[in-house]
mmCIF file of N, CA and C in Angstrom:
data_model
loop_
_atom_site.group_PDB
_atom_site.id
_atom_site.type_symbol
_atom_site.label_atom_id
_atom_site.label_comp_id
_atom_site.label_asym_id
_atom_site.label_seq_id
_atom_site.Cartn_x
_atom_site.Cartn_y
_atom_site.Cartn_z
ATOM 1 N N MET A 1 34.517 -15.258 11.590
ATOM 2 C CA MET A 1 33.126 -15.472 11.881
ATOM 3 C C MET A 1 33.593 -16.408 13.025
ATOM 4 N N ALA A 2 32.693 -15.901 14.558
ATOM 5 C CA ALA A 2 32.649 -16.529 15.692
ATOM 6 C C ALA A 2 32.232 -17.805 15.654
ATOM 7 N N SER A 3 32.840 -18.819 16.220
ATOM 8 C CA SER A 3 32.557 -20.177 16.240
ATOM 9 C C SER A 3 31.209 -20.543 16.337
ATOM 10 N N GLU A 4 30.293 -19.647 17.432
ATOM 11 C CA GLU A 4 28.936 -20.197 17.809
ATOM 12 C C GLU A 4 28.068 -19.677 16.578
ATOM 13 N N THR A 5 28.276 -18.435 16.225
ATOM 14 C CA THR A 5 27.531 -17.963 14.756
ATOM 15 C C THR A 5 27.691 -18.807 13.821
ATOM 16 N N TYR A 6 28.930 -19.253 13.410
ATOM 17 C CA TYR A 6 28.961 -20.100 12.032
ATOM 18 C C TYR A 6 28.120 -21.504 12.534
ATOM 19 N N GLN A 7 28.163 -21.797 13.988
ATOM 20 C CA GLN A 7 27.819 -23.481 14.005
ATOM 21 C C GLN A 7 26.206 -23.240 14.253
ATOM 22 N N GLY A 8 25.688 -22.232 14.334
ATOM 23 C CA GLY A 8 24.382 -21.871 14.389
ATOM 24 C C GLY A 8 23.594 -21.674 13.193
ATOM 25 N N LEU A 9 24.506 -21.624 12.078
ATOM 26 C CA LEU A 9 23.664 -21.251 10.653
ATOM 27 C C LEU A 9 23.153 -22.791 10.372
ATOM 28 N N SER A 10 22.495 -22.881 9.551
ATOM 29 C CA SER A 10 21.639 -24.104 8.595
ATOM 30 C C SER A 10 23.026 -24.857 8.112
ATOM 31 N N SER A 11 22.778 -25.909 7.625
ATOM 32 C CA SER A 11 24.054 -26.754 6.977
ATOM 33 C C SER A 11 24.008 -26.236 5.634
ATOM 34 N N LEU A 12 22.756 -25.721 4.964
ATOM 35 C CA LEU A 12 22.312 -25.063 3.701
ATOM 36 C C LEU A 12 23.439 -23.725 3.547
ATOM 37 N N THR A 13 23.238 -22.881 4.603
ATOM 38 C CA THR A 13 24.006 -21.692 4.642
ATOM 39 C C THR A 13 25.372 -21.979 4.704
ATOM 40 N N ARG A 14 25.773 -22.779 5.546
ATOM 41 C CA ARG A 14 27.269 -23.140 6.002
ATOM 42 C C ARG A 14 28.026 -23.681 4.498
ATOM 43 N N ASN A 15 27.236 -24.357 3.849
ATOM 44 C CA ASN A 15 27.515 -24.983 2.740
ATOM 45 C C ASN A 15 28.079 -23.802 1.606
ATOM 46 N N MET A 16 27.372 -22.676 1.689
ATOM 47 C CA MET A 16 27.290 -21.434 0.602
ATOM 48 C C MET A 16 28.426 -20.843 1.169
ATOM 49 N N LEU A 17 28.945 -20.665 2.446
ATOM 50 C CA LEU A 17 30.310 -19.829 2.692
ATOM 51 C C LEU A 17 31.526 -20.577 2.353
ATOM 52 N N ARG A 18 32.481 -19.812 2.310
ATOM 53 C CA ARG A 18 33.621 -20.158 2.280
ATOM 54 C C ARG A 18 34.553 -19.580 3.612
ATOM 55 N N LYS A 19 34.581 -20.572 4.618
ATOM 56 C CA LYS A 19 35.147 -20.041 5.886
ATOM 57 C C LYS A 19 36.807 -20.170 5.781
ATOM 58 N N ILE A 20 37.440 -19.273 5.850
ATOM 59 C CA ILE A 20 38.806 -18.927 5.676
ATOM 60 C C ILE A 20 39.449 -19.319 7.172
ATOM 61 N N ASP A 21 39.021 -19.017 8.049
ATOM 62 C CA ASP A 21 39.422 -19.384 9.668
ATOM 63 C C ASP A 21 38.279 -19.053 10.683
ATOM 64 N N HIS A 22 38.379 -19.353 11.787
ATOM 65 C CA HIS A 22 37.687 -18.601 12.902
ATOM 66 C C HIS A 22 38.228 -18.059 13.959
ATOM 67 N N SER A 23 37.720 -17.366 14.860
ATOM 68 C CA SER A 23 38.562 -16.763 16.051
ATOM 69 C C SER A 23 37.665 -17.110 17.255
ATOM 70 N N GLU A 24 38.336 -17.403 18.254
ATOM 71 C CA GLU A 24 37.564 -17.500 19.654
ATOM 72 C C GLU A 24 37.940 -16.336 20.502
ATOM 73 N N THR A 25 38.838 -15.237 19.895
ATOM 74 C CA THR A 25 39.156 -14.180 20.719
ATOM 75 C C THR A 25 38.120 -12.927 20.565
ATOM 76 N N GLY A 26 37.459 -12.946 19.608
ATOM 77 C CA GLY A 26 36.457 -11.900 19.317
ATOM 78 C C GLY A 26 37.200 -10.656 18.731
ATOM 79 N N PHE A 27 38.326 -10.694 18.248
ATOM 80 C CA PHE A 27 39.113 -9.697 17.706
ATOM 81 C C PHE A 27 38.620 -9.639 16.238
ATOM 82 N N ALA A 28 38.615 -10.775 15.378
ATOM 83 C CA ALA A 28 38.400 -10.608 14.009
ATOM 84 C C ALA A 28 36.775 -10.488 13.938
ATOM 85 N N PHE A 29 36.233 -10.157 12.785
ATOM 86 C CA PHE A 29 34.728 -9.727 12.931
ATOM 87 C C PHE A 29 34.274 -9.968 11.425
ATOM 88 N N HIS A 30 32.680 -10.260 11.198
ATOM 89 C CA HIS A 30 32.461 -10.527 9.778
ATOM 90 C C HIS A 30 33.074 -9.241 9.160
ATOM 91 N N LEU A 31 33.142 -9.814 7.665
ATOM 92 C CA LEU A 31 33.536 -8.717 6.735
ATOM 93 C C LEU A 31 32.993 -9.283 5.519
ATOM 94 N N PHE A 32 32.539 -8.362 4.538
ATOM 95 C CA PHE A 32 32.147 -8.354 3.365
ATOM 96 C C PHE A 32 33.128 -7.542 2.413
ATOM 97 N N CYS A 33 33.374 -8.389 1.323
ATOM 98 C CA CYS A 33 34.054 -7.559 0.394
ATOM 99 C C CYS A 33 33.504 -7.776 -1.169
ATOM 100 N N ALA A 34 33.681 -6.849 -1.759
ATOM 101 C CA ALA A 34 33.288 -6.934 -3.308
ATOM 102 C C ALA A 34 34.367 -6.552 -4.094
ATOM 103 N N ALA A 35 34.029 -7.377 -5.520
ATOM 104 C CA ALA A 35 35.190 -7.022 -6.446
ATOM 105 C C ALA A 35 35.123 -5.757 -7.083
ATOM 106 N N PRO A 36 36.211 -4.947 -7.543
ATOM 107 C CA PRO A 36 36.152 -3.557 -7.999
ATOM 108 C C PRO A 36 34.797 -3.506 -9.149
ATOM 109 N N HIS A 37 34.769 -4.514 -10.150
ATOM 110 C CA HIS A 37 33.661 -4.454 -11.121
ATOM 111 C C HIS A 37 32.097 -4.550 -10.098
ATOM 112 N N CYS A 38 32.265 -4.965 -9.099
ATOM 113 C CA CYS A 38 30.805 -4.895 -8.444
ATOM 114 C C CYS A 38 30.783 -3.771 -7.549
ATOM 115 N N ALA A 39 31.475 -2.719 -7.625
ATOM 116 C CA ALA A 39 31.398 -1.569 -6.978
ATOM 117 C C ALA A 39 30.091 -0.871 -6.137
ATOM 118 N N GLU A 40 29.099 -0.897 -7.400
ATOM 119 C CA GLU A 40 27.931 -0.502 -7.339
ATOM 120 C C GLU A 40 26.863 -1.246 -6.247
ATOM 121 N N VAL A 41 27.143 -2.530 -6.605
ATOM 122 C CA VAL A 41 26.368 -3.690 -5.784
ATOM 123 C C VAL A 41 26.992 -3.362 -4.352
ATOM 124 N N GLY A 42 28.052 -3.396 -4.180
ATOM 125 C CA GLY A 42 28.928 -3.423 -2.897
ATOM 126 C C GLY A 42 28.356 -1.860 -2.198
ATOM 127 N N LYS A 43 28.190 -1.028 -3.009
ATOM 128 C CA LYS A 43 27.462 -0.069 -1.971
ATOM 129 C C LYS A 43 25.989 -0.003 -1.765
ATOM 130 N N ALA A 44 25.277 -0.701 -2.454
ATOM 131 C CA ALA A 44 23.991 -0.841 -2.015
ATOM 132 C C ALA A 44 23.730 -2.142 -0.956
ATOM 133 N N ILE A 45 24.753 -3.266 -0.827
ATOM 134 C CA ILE A 45 24.756 -4.021 -0.060
ATOM 135 C C ILE A 45 25.328 -3.341 1.458
ATOM 136 N N THR A 46 26.040 -2.359 1.293
ATOM 137 C CA THR A 46 26.869 -1.417 2.632
ATOM 138 C C THR A 46 25.372 -0.986 3.238
ATOM 139 N N GLU A 47 24.838 0.001 2.219
ATOM 140 C CA GLU A 47 23.814 0.745 2.844
ATOM 141 C C GLU A 47 22.484 -0.219 3.763
ATOM 142 N N VAL A 48 22.325 -1.355 2.772
ATOM 143 C CA VAL A 48 21.469 -2.182 3.713
ATOM 144 C C VAL A 48 21.937 -2.691 5.106
ATOM 145 N N LEU A 49 22.993 -3.212 4.925
ATOM 146 C CA LEU A 49 23.680 -3.889 6.389
ATOM 147 C C LEU A 49 23.728 -2.977 7.202
ATOM 148 N N LEU A 50 23.952 -1.470 7.019
ATOM 149 C CA LEU A 50 24.378 -0.569 8.029
ATOM 150 C C LEU A 50 22.917 0.141 8.576
ATOM 151 N N ASN A 51 21.996 -0.168 7.647
ATOM 152 C CA ASN A 51 20.503 0.213 8.059
ATOM 153 C C ASN A 51 19.691 -0.893 8.493
ATOM 154 N N MET A 52 19.956 -2.267 8.708
ATOM 155 C CA MET A 52 19.225 -3.255 9.278
ATOM 156 C C MET A 52 18.711 -3.152 10.451
ATOM 157 N N GLY A 53 19.181 -2.134 11.297
ATOM 158 C CA GLY A 53 18.621 -1.768 12.996
ATOM 159 C C GLY A 53 17.466 -1.013 12.658
ATOM 160 N N GLN A 54 17.111 -0.380 11.516
ATOM 161 C CA GLN A 54 16.268 0.600 11.139
ATOM 162 C C GLN A 54 14.661 -0.048 10.996
ATOM 163 N N ASP A 55 14.712 -1.245 11.113
ATOM 164 C CA ASP A 55 13.275 -1.653 10.913
ATOM 165 C C ASP A 55 13.493 -2.928 11.491
ATOM 166 N N SER A 56 11.948 -3.544 11.653
ATOM 167 C CA SER A 56 11.713 -5.065 12.582
ATOM 168 C C SER A 56 12.348 -6.188 11.716
ATOM 169 N N GLN A 57 12.205 -6.165 10.608
ATOM 170 C CA GLN A 57 12.872 -7.334 9.952
ATOM 171 C C GLN A 57 14.362 -7.566 9.966
ATOM 172 N N GLY A 58 15.147 -6.301 9.694
ATOM 173 C CA GLY A 58 16.375 -6.247 10.057
ATOM 174 C C GLY A 58 16.825 -6.773 11.294
ATOM 175 N N ARG A 59 16.015 -6.035 12.291
ATOM 176 C CA ARG A 59 16.380 -6.273 13.777
ATOM 177 C C ARG A 59 16.251 -7.823 14.010
ATOM 178 N N GLN A 60 15.312 -8.420 13.240
ATOM 179 C CA GLN A 60 15.067 -9.792 13.601
ATOM 180 C C GLN A 60 16.364 -10.644 13.155
ATOM 181 N N VAL A 61 16.882 -10.336 11.783
ATOM 182 C CA VAL A 61 17.733 -10.782 11.131
ATOM 183 C C VAL A 61 19.275 -10.753 12.040
ATOM 184 N N LEU A 62 19.159 -9.793 12.545
ATOM 185 C CA LEU A 62 20.522 -9.188 13.287
ATOM 186 C C LEU A 62 20.319 -10.062 14.787
ATOM 187 N N ALA A 63 19.331 -10.127 15.118
ATOM 188 C CA ALA A 63 19.055 -11.164 16.358
ATOM 189 C C ALA A 63 19.301 -12.408 16.036
ATOM 190 N N ASP A 64 18.843 -13.166 15.069
ATOM 191 C CA ASP A 64 19.242 -14.338 14.683
ATOM 192 C C ASP A 64 20.531 -14.644 14.348
ATOM 193 N N LEU A 65 21.348 -13.503 14.027
ATOM 194 C CA LEU A 65 22.667 -13.832 13.662
ATOM 195 C C LEU A 65 23.465 -13.657 15.108
ATOM 196 N N GLY A 66 22.931 -13.111 15.988
ATOM 197 C CA GLY A 66 23.448 -12.724 17.376
ATOM 198 C C GLY A 66 24.472 -11.575 17.167
ATOM 199 N N LEU A 67 23.877 -10.551 16.289
ATOM 200 C CA LEU A 67 24.655 -9.198 16.231
ATOM 201 C C LEU A 67 23.517 -8.099 16.642
ATOM 202 N N GLU A 68 24.455 -6.927 16.956
ATOM 203 C CA GLU A 68 23.890 -5.745 17.386
ATOM 204 C C GLU A 68 23.756 -4.838 16.167
ATOM 205 N N GLY A 69 24.584 -5.219 15.195
ATOM 206 C CA GLY A 69 24.603 -4.373 14.038
ATOM 207 C C GLY A 69 25.530 -4.465 13.245
ATOM 208 N N TRP A 70 25.644 -3.646 11.909
ATOM 209 C CA TRP A 70 27.080 -3.727 11.365
ATOM 210 C C TRP A 70 27.565 -2.576 11.223
ATOM 211 N N SER A 71 28.884 -2.098 11.235
ATOM 212 C CA SER A 71 29.502 -0.821 11.240
ATOM 213 C C SER A 71 30.675 -1.020 10.211
ATOM 214 N N ARG A 72 31.020 0.182 9.591
ATOM 215 C CA ARG A 72 32.230 0.121 8.569
ATOM 216 C C ARG A 72 33.358 -0.098 9.387
ATOM 217 N N PRO A 73 34.508 -0.921 9.166
ATOM 218 C CA PRO A 73 35.743 -0.843 9.661
ATOM 219 C C PRO A 73 36.361 0.260 9.729
ATOM 220 N N LYS A 74 37.413 0.358 10.326
ATOM 221 C CA LYS A 74 38.220 1.441 10.451
ATOM 222 C C LYS A 74 39.370 1.099 9.641
ATOM 223 N N GLN A 75 40.350 2.079 9.253
ATOM 224 C CA GLN A 75 41.278 1.777 8.195
ATOM 225 C C GLN A 75 42.163 0.916 9.120
ATOM 226 N N ASP A 76 42.553 1.336 10.419
ATOM 227 C CA ASP A 76 43.428 0.709 11.532
ATOM 228 C C ASP A 76 43.113 -0.787 11.503
ATOM 229 N N GLU A 77 41.893 -1.099 11.642
ATOM 230 C CA GLU A 77 41.227 -2.288 12.037
ATOM 231 C C GLU A 77 41.692 -3.302 10.855
ATOM 232 N N ILE A 78 41.198 -2.650 9.701
ATOM 233 C CA ILE A 78 41.630 -3.528 8.315
ATOM 234 C C ILE A 78 42.867 -3.828 8.260
ATOM 235 N N ASN A 79 43.869 -2.575 8.493
ATOM 236 C CA ASN A 79 45.335 -2.946 8.449
ATOM 237 C C ASN A 79 45.695 -4.070 9.320
ATOM 238 N N MET A 80 45.162 -4.203 10.401
ATOM 239 C CA MET A 80 45.618 -4.855 11.206
ATOM 240 C C MET A 80 45.109 -6.648 11.008
ATOM 241 N N LEU A 81 43.907 -6.539 10.528
ATOM 242 C CA LEU A 81 43.425 -7.905 9.875
ATOM 243 C C LEU A 81 44.560 -8.153 8.746
ATOM 244 N N VAL A 82 44.788 -7.379 7.797
ATOM 245 C CA VAL A 82 45.682 -7.638 6.825
ATOM 246 C C VAL A 82 46.955 -8.147 7.286
ATOM 247 N N MET A 83 47.578 -7.643 8.299
ATOM 248 C CA MET A 83 48.787 -8.113 8.665
ATOM 249 C C MET A 83 48.700 -9.361 9.060
ATOM 250 N N LEU A 84 47.774 -9.780 9.872
ATOM 251 C CA LEU A 84 47.323 -10.970 10.538
ATOM 252 C C LEU A 84 47.299 -12.108 9.302
ATOM 253 N N PHE A 85 46.194 -11.782 8.506
ATOM 254 C CA PHE A 85 46.247 -12.608 7.491
ATOM 255 C C PHE A 85 47.565 -13.087 6.869
ATOM 256 N N ASN A 86 48.233 -12.006 6.687
ATOM 257 C CA ASN A 86 49.314 -12.253 5.827
ATOM 258 C C ASN A 86 50.674 -13.304 6.635
ATOM 259 N N ARG A 87 50.450 -12.890 7.953
ATOM 260 C CA ARG A 87 51.252 -13.933 8.676
ATOM 261 C C ARG A 87 50.799 -15.188 8.842
ATOM 262 N N TYR A 88 49.355 -15.481 8.699
ATOM 263 C CA TYR A 88 48.971 -16.799 8.491
ATOM 264 C C TYR A 88 48.992 -17.295 7.197
ATOM 265 N N MET A 89 48.862 -16.596 6.348
ATOM 266 C CA MET A 89 49.071 -17.184 4.904
ATOM 267 C C MET A 89 50.478 -17.573 4.575
ATOM 268 N N ALA A 90 51.626 -16.686 5.424
ATOM 269 C CA ALA A 90 53.195 -17.149 5.162
ATOM 270 C C ALA A 90 53.422 -18.536 5.780
ATOM 271 N N VAL A 91 52.727 -18.841 6.779
ATOM 272 C CA VAL A 91 52.903 -19.994 7.416
ATOM 273 C C VAL A 91 52.121 -21.102 6.471
ATOM 274 N N ASN A 92 51.020 -20.886 5.912
ATOM 275 C CA ASN A 92 50.078 -21.995 5.330
ATOM 276 C C ASN A 92 50.137 -21.909 3.838
ATOM 277 N N GLU A 93 50.133 -20.844 2.986
ATOM 278 C CA GLU A 93 50.231 -20.652 1.821
ATOM 279 C C GLU A 93 50.952 -19.333 1.319
ATOM 280 N N PRO A 94 51.825 -19.686 0.317
ATOM 281 C CA PRO A 94 52.686 -18.469 -0.375
ATOM 282 C C PRO A 94 52.012 -17.275 -0.898
ATOM 283 N N LYS A 95 50.809 -16.667 -0.257
ATOM 284 C CA LYS A 95 50.077 -15.487 -0.815
ATOM 285 C C LYS A 95 50.182 -14.458 -0.166
ATOM 286 N N ASN A 96 49.700 -12.886 -0.592
ATOM 287 C CA ASN A 96 49.955 -12.134 -0.001
ATOM 288 C C ASN A 96 48.686 -11.051 -0.217
ATOM 289 N N LEU A 97 48.051 -10.334 0.794
ATOM 290 C CA LEU A 97 46.979 -9.458 0.467
ATOM 291 C C LEU A 97 47.195 -8.112 0.842
ATOM 292 N N SER A 98 46.914 -7.206 -0.116
ATOM 293 C CA SER A 98 47.130 -5.661 -0.177
ATOM 294 C C SER A 98 45.733 -5.233 0.117
ATOM 295 N N VAL A 99 45.629 -3.940 0.482
ATOM 296 C CA VAL A 99 44.402 -3.517 0.672
ATOM 297 C C VAL A 99 44.712 -1.918 0.099
ATOM 298 N N ALA A 100 43.614 -1.676 -0.877
ATOM 299 C CA ALA A 100 43.735 -0.561 -1.840
ATOM 300 C C ALA A 100 42.932 0.683 -0.838
ATOM 301 N N SER A 101 43.579 1.776 -0.736
ATOM 302 C CA SER A 101 43.008 2.885 0.005
ATOM 303 C C SER A 101 41.852 3.687 -0.602
#
C-alpha cells in the first residue's frame, strides 16, 4: 500500500488492516486475496472492484482512495511479488509463499 494512501485512511480503517509492508517505489500495488473456501465471495468482490469506475459512487470511492481503478494482476506481476515477498520473509521470518495457478 502506498504510504500516502495508508496515511490518508481514518484511524478506524487503519486499525482494521494488516499492513505487511509499504512501498515508496510504486512497484507494489493493492492486492486482495480470498481463501479457497471463500471463492464465491472472492469472485463477487472482484466484479465489484473491477466495475467501480462504472458508476458515480464507485468513482467517488476510487477518488477518495487516490486510485484510477482496479485491475487483475498479470501472472508475471504476481510471480515477481511472490519472489520479493519470499526474499523479504527469508530475512525477517522463516516462511514461504507459493502461488496456485
